mmCIF file of C-alpha atoms in Angstrom:
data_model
loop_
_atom_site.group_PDB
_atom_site.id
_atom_site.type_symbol
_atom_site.label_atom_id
_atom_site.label_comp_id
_atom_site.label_asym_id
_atom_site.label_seq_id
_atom_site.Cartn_x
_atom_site.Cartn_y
_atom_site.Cartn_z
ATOM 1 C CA UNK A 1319 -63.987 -9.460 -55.881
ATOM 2 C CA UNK A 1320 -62.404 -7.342 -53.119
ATOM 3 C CA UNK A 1321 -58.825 -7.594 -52.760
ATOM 4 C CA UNK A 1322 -58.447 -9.299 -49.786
ATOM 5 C CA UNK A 1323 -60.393 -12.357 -51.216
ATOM 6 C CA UNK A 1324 -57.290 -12.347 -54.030
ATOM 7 C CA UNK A 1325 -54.913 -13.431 -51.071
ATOM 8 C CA UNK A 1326 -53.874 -16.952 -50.174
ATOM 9 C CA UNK A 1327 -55.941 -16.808 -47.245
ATOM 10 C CA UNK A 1328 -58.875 -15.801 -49.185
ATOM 11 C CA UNK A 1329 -58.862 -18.121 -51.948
ATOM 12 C CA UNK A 1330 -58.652 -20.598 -49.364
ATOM 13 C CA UNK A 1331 -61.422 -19.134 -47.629
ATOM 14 C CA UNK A 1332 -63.658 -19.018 -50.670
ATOM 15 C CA UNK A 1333 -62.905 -22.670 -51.193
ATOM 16 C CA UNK A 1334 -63.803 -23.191 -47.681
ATOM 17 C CA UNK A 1335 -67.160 -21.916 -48.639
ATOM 18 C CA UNK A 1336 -67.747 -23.795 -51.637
ATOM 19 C CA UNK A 1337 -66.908 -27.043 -49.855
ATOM 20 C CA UNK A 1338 -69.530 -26.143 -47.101
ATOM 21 C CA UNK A 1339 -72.280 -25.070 -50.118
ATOM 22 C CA UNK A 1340 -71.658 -28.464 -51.698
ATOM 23 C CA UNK A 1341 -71.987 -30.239 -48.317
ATOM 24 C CA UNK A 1342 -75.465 -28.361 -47.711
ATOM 25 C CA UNK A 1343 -76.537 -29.254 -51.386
ATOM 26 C CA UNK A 1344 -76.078 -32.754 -50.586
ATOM 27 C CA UNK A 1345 -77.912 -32.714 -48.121
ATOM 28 C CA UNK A 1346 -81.201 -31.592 -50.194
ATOM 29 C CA UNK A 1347 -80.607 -27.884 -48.901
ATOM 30 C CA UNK A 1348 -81.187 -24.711 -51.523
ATOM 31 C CA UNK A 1349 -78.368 -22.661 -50.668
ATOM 32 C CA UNK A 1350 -77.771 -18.592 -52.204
ATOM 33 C CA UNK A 1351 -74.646 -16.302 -52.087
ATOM 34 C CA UNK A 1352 -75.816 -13.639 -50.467
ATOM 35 C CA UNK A 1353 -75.463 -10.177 -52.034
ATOM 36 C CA UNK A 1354 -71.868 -8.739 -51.929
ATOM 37 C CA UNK A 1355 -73.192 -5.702 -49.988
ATOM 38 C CA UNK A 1356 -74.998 -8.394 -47.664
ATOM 39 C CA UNK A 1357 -71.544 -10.063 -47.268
ATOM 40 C CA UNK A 1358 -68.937 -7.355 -46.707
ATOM 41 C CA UNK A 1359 -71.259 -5.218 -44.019
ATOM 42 C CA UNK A 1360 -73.221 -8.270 -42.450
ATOM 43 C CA UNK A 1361 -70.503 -10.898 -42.892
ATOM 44 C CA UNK A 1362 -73.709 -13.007 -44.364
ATOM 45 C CA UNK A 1363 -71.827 -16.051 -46.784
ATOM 46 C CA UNK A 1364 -74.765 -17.673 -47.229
ATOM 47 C CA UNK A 1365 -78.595 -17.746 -47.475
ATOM 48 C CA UNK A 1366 -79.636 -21.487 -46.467
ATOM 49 C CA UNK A 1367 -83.217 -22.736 -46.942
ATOM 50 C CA UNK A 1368 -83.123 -26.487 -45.555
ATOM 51 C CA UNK A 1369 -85.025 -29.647 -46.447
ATOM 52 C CA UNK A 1370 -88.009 -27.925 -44.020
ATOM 53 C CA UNK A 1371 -88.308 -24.301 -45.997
ATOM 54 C CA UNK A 1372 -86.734 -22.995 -42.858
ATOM 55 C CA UNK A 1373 -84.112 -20.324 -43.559
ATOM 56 C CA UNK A 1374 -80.722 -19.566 -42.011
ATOM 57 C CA UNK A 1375 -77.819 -17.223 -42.649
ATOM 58 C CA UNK A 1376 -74.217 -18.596 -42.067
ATOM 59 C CA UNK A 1377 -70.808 -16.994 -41.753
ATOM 60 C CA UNK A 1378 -68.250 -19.636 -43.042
ATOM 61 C CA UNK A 1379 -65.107 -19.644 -41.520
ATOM 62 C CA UNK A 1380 -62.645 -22.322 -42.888
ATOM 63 C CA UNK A 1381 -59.515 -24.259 -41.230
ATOM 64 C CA UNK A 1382 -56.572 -21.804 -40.184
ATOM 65 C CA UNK A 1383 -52.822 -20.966 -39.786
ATOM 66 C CA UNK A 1384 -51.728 -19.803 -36.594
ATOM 67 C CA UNK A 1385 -48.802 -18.470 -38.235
ATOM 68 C CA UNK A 1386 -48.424 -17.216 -41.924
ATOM 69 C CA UNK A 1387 -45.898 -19.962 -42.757
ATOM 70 C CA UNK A 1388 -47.399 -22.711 -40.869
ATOM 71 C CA UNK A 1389 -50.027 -25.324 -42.001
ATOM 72 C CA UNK A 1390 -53.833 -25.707 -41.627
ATOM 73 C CA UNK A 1391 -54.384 -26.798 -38.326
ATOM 74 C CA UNK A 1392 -57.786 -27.767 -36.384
ATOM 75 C CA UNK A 1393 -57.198 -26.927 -32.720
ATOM 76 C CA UNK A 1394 -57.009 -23.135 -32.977
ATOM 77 C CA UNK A 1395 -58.948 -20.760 -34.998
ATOM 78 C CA UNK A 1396 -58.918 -16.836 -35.204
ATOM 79 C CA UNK A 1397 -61.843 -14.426 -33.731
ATOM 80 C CA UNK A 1398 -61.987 -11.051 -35.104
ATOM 81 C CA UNK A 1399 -63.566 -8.438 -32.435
ATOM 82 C CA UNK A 1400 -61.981 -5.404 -35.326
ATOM 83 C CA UNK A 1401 -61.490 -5.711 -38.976
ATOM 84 C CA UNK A 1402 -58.464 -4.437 -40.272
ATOM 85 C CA UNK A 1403 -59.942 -1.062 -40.648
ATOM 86 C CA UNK A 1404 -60.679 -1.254 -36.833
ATOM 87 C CA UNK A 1405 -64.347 -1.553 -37.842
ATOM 88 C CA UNK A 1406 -66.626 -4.656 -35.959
ATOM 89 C CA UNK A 1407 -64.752 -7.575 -37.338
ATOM 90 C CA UNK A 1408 -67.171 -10.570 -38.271
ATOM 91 C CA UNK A 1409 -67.487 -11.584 -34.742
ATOM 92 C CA UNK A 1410 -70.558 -8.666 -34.509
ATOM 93 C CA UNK A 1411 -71.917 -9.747 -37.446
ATOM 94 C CA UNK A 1412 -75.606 -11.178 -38.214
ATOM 95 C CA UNK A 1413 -75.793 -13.871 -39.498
ATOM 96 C CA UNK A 1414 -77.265 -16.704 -37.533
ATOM 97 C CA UNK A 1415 -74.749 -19.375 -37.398
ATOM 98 C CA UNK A 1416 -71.072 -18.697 -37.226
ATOM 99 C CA UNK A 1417 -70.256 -22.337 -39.284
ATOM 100 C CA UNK A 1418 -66.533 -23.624 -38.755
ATOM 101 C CA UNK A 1419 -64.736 -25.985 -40.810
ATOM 102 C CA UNK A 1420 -63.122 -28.623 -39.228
ATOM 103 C CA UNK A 1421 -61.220 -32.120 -40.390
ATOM 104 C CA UNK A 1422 -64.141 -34.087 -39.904
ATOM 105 C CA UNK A 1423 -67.438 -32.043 -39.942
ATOM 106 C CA UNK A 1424 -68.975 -28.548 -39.490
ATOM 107 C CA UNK A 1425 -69.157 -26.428 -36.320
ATOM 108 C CA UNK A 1426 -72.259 -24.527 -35.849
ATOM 109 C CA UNK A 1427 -72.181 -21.535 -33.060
ATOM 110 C CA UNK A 1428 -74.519 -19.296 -32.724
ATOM 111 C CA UNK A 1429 -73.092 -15.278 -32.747
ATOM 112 C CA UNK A 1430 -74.478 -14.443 -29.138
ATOM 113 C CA UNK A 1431 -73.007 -17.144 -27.997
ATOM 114 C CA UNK A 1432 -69.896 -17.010 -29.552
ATOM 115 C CA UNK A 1433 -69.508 -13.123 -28.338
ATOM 116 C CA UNK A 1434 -70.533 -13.633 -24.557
ATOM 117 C CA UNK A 1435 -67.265 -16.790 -24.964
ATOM 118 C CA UNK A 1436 -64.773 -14.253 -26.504
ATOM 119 C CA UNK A 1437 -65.356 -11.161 -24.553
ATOM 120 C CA UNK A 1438 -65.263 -13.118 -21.406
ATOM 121 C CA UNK A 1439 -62.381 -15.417 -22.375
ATOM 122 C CA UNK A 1440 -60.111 -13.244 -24.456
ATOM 123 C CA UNK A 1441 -57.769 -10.583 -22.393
ATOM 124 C CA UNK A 1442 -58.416 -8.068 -24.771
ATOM 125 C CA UNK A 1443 -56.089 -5.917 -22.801
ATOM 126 C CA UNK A 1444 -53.350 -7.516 -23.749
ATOM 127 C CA UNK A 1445 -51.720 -7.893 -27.288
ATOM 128 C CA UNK A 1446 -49.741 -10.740 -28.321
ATOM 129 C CA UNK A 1447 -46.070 -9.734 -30.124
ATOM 130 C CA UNK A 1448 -46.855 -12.191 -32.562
ATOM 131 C CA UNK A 1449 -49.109 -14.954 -33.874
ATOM 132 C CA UNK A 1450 -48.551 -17.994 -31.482
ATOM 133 C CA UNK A 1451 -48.780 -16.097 -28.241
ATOM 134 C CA UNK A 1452 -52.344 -14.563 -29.269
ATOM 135 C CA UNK A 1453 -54.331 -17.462 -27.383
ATOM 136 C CA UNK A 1454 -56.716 -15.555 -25.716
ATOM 137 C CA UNK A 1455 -55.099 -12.353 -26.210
ATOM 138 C CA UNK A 1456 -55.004 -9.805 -28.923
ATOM 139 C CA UNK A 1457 -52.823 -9.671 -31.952
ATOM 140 C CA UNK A 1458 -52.469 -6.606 -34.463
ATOM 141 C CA UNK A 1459 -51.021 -7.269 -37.502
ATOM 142 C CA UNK A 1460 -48.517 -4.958 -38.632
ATOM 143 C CA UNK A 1461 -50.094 -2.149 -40.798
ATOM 144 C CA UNK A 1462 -53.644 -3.262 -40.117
ATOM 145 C CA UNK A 1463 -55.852 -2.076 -37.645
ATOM 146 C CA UNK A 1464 -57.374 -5.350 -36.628
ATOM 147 C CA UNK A 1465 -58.152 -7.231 -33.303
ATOM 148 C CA UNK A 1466 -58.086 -10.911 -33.563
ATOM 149 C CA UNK A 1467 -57.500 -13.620 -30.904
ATOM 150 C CA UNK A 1468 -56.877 -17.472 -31.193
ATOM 151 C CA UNK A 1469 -59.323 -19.176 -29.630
ATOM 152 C CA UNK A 1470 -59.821 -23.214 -28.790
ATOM 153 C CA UNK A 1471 -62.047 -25.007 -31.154
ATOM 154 C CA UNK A 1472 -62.556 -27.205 -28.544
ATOM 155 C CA UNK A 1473 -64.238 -24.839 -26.243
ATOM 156 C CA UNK A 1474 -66.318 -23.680 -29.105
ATOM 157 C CA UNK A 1475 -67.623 -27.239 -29.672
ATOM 158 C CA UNK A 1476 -69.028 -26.628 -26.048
ATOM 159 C CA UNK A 1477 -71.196 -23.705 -26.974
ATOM 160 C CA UNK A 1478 -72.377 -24.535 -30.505
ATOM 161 C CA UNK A 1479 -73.223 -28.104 -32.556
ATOM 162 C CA UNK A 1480 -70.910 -30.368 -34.433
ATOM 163 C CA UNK A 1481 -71.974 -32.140 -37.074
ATOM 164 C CA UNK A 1482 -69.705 -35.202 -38.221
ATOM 165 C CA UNK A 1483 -68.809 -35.207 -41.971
ATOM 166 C CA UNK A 1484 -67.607 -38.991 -41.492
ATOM 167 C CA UNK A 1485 -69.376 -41.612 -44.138
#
């Protein structure tokens, strides 16, 4: 386990992913951790063979804070164009679907997509002085090399597939 995943954030984004495995498995999907090599340089979660035999590859990325102290929220969520070793963040990564969690359901975007959005939408030119005012813009965290950017789930929903979680 890499430190990072021993973090708040990363517990919570680990039970993120088991929520989304179980929610696949109920569905009559096979579903494999990929192989930790797979997941740190491909940002590949999961290996997904549905009810069809057909297989996928999904980046989960669960609900998140918009500030450290603040609560789970599902309007905003973070895009990372640079990990925090200024290294392509997930956004460049391949796996086929980039899968967000929301309230209700699961967000399926597809990378290329999701790329040509953020690098036309986010002013990467501009960096945010802190959390909140990164909406479309770039925050760096202090000490970390990374580029992230909050961007509106709702416009994502325009360029990818929802599916409702609602019984």
């Amino acid at each position: 386990m890499t430190d990072w995943m021993k973090e708040k954030s990363g517990q919570e984004g680990l039970k993120a992913e088991d929520r989304f495995k179980a929610w696949c498995e109920e569905r009559g999907n096979a579903v494999y951790s990929s192989p930790e090599s797979m997941n740190i340089n491909d940002h590949i979660d999961f290996i997904i063979y549905n009810t069809d035999k057909n297989r996928y590859t999904v980046d989960i990325k669960g609900l998140k804070r918009i500030e450290r102290d603040s609560g789970k929220q599902d309007e905003w969520t973070w895009i990372e164009f640079a990990n925090v070793n200024g290294k392509r963040g997930w956004l460049y990564g391949k796996a086929d679907y980039i899968v967000f969690e929301r309230r209700n359901g699961w967000l399926f975007v597809k990378p290329k997509k999701l790329r040509d959005f953020a690098e036309k939408r986010v002013n990467r030119s501009v960096c945010a002085d802190r959390p909140s005012a990164a909406k479309y813009k770039i925050y760096r965290r202090d000490g970390r090399q990374d580029e992230i950017a909050l961007v509106e789930l709702k416009e994502l929903v325009k360029i990818g597939k929802f599916v409702n979680d609602t019984k």
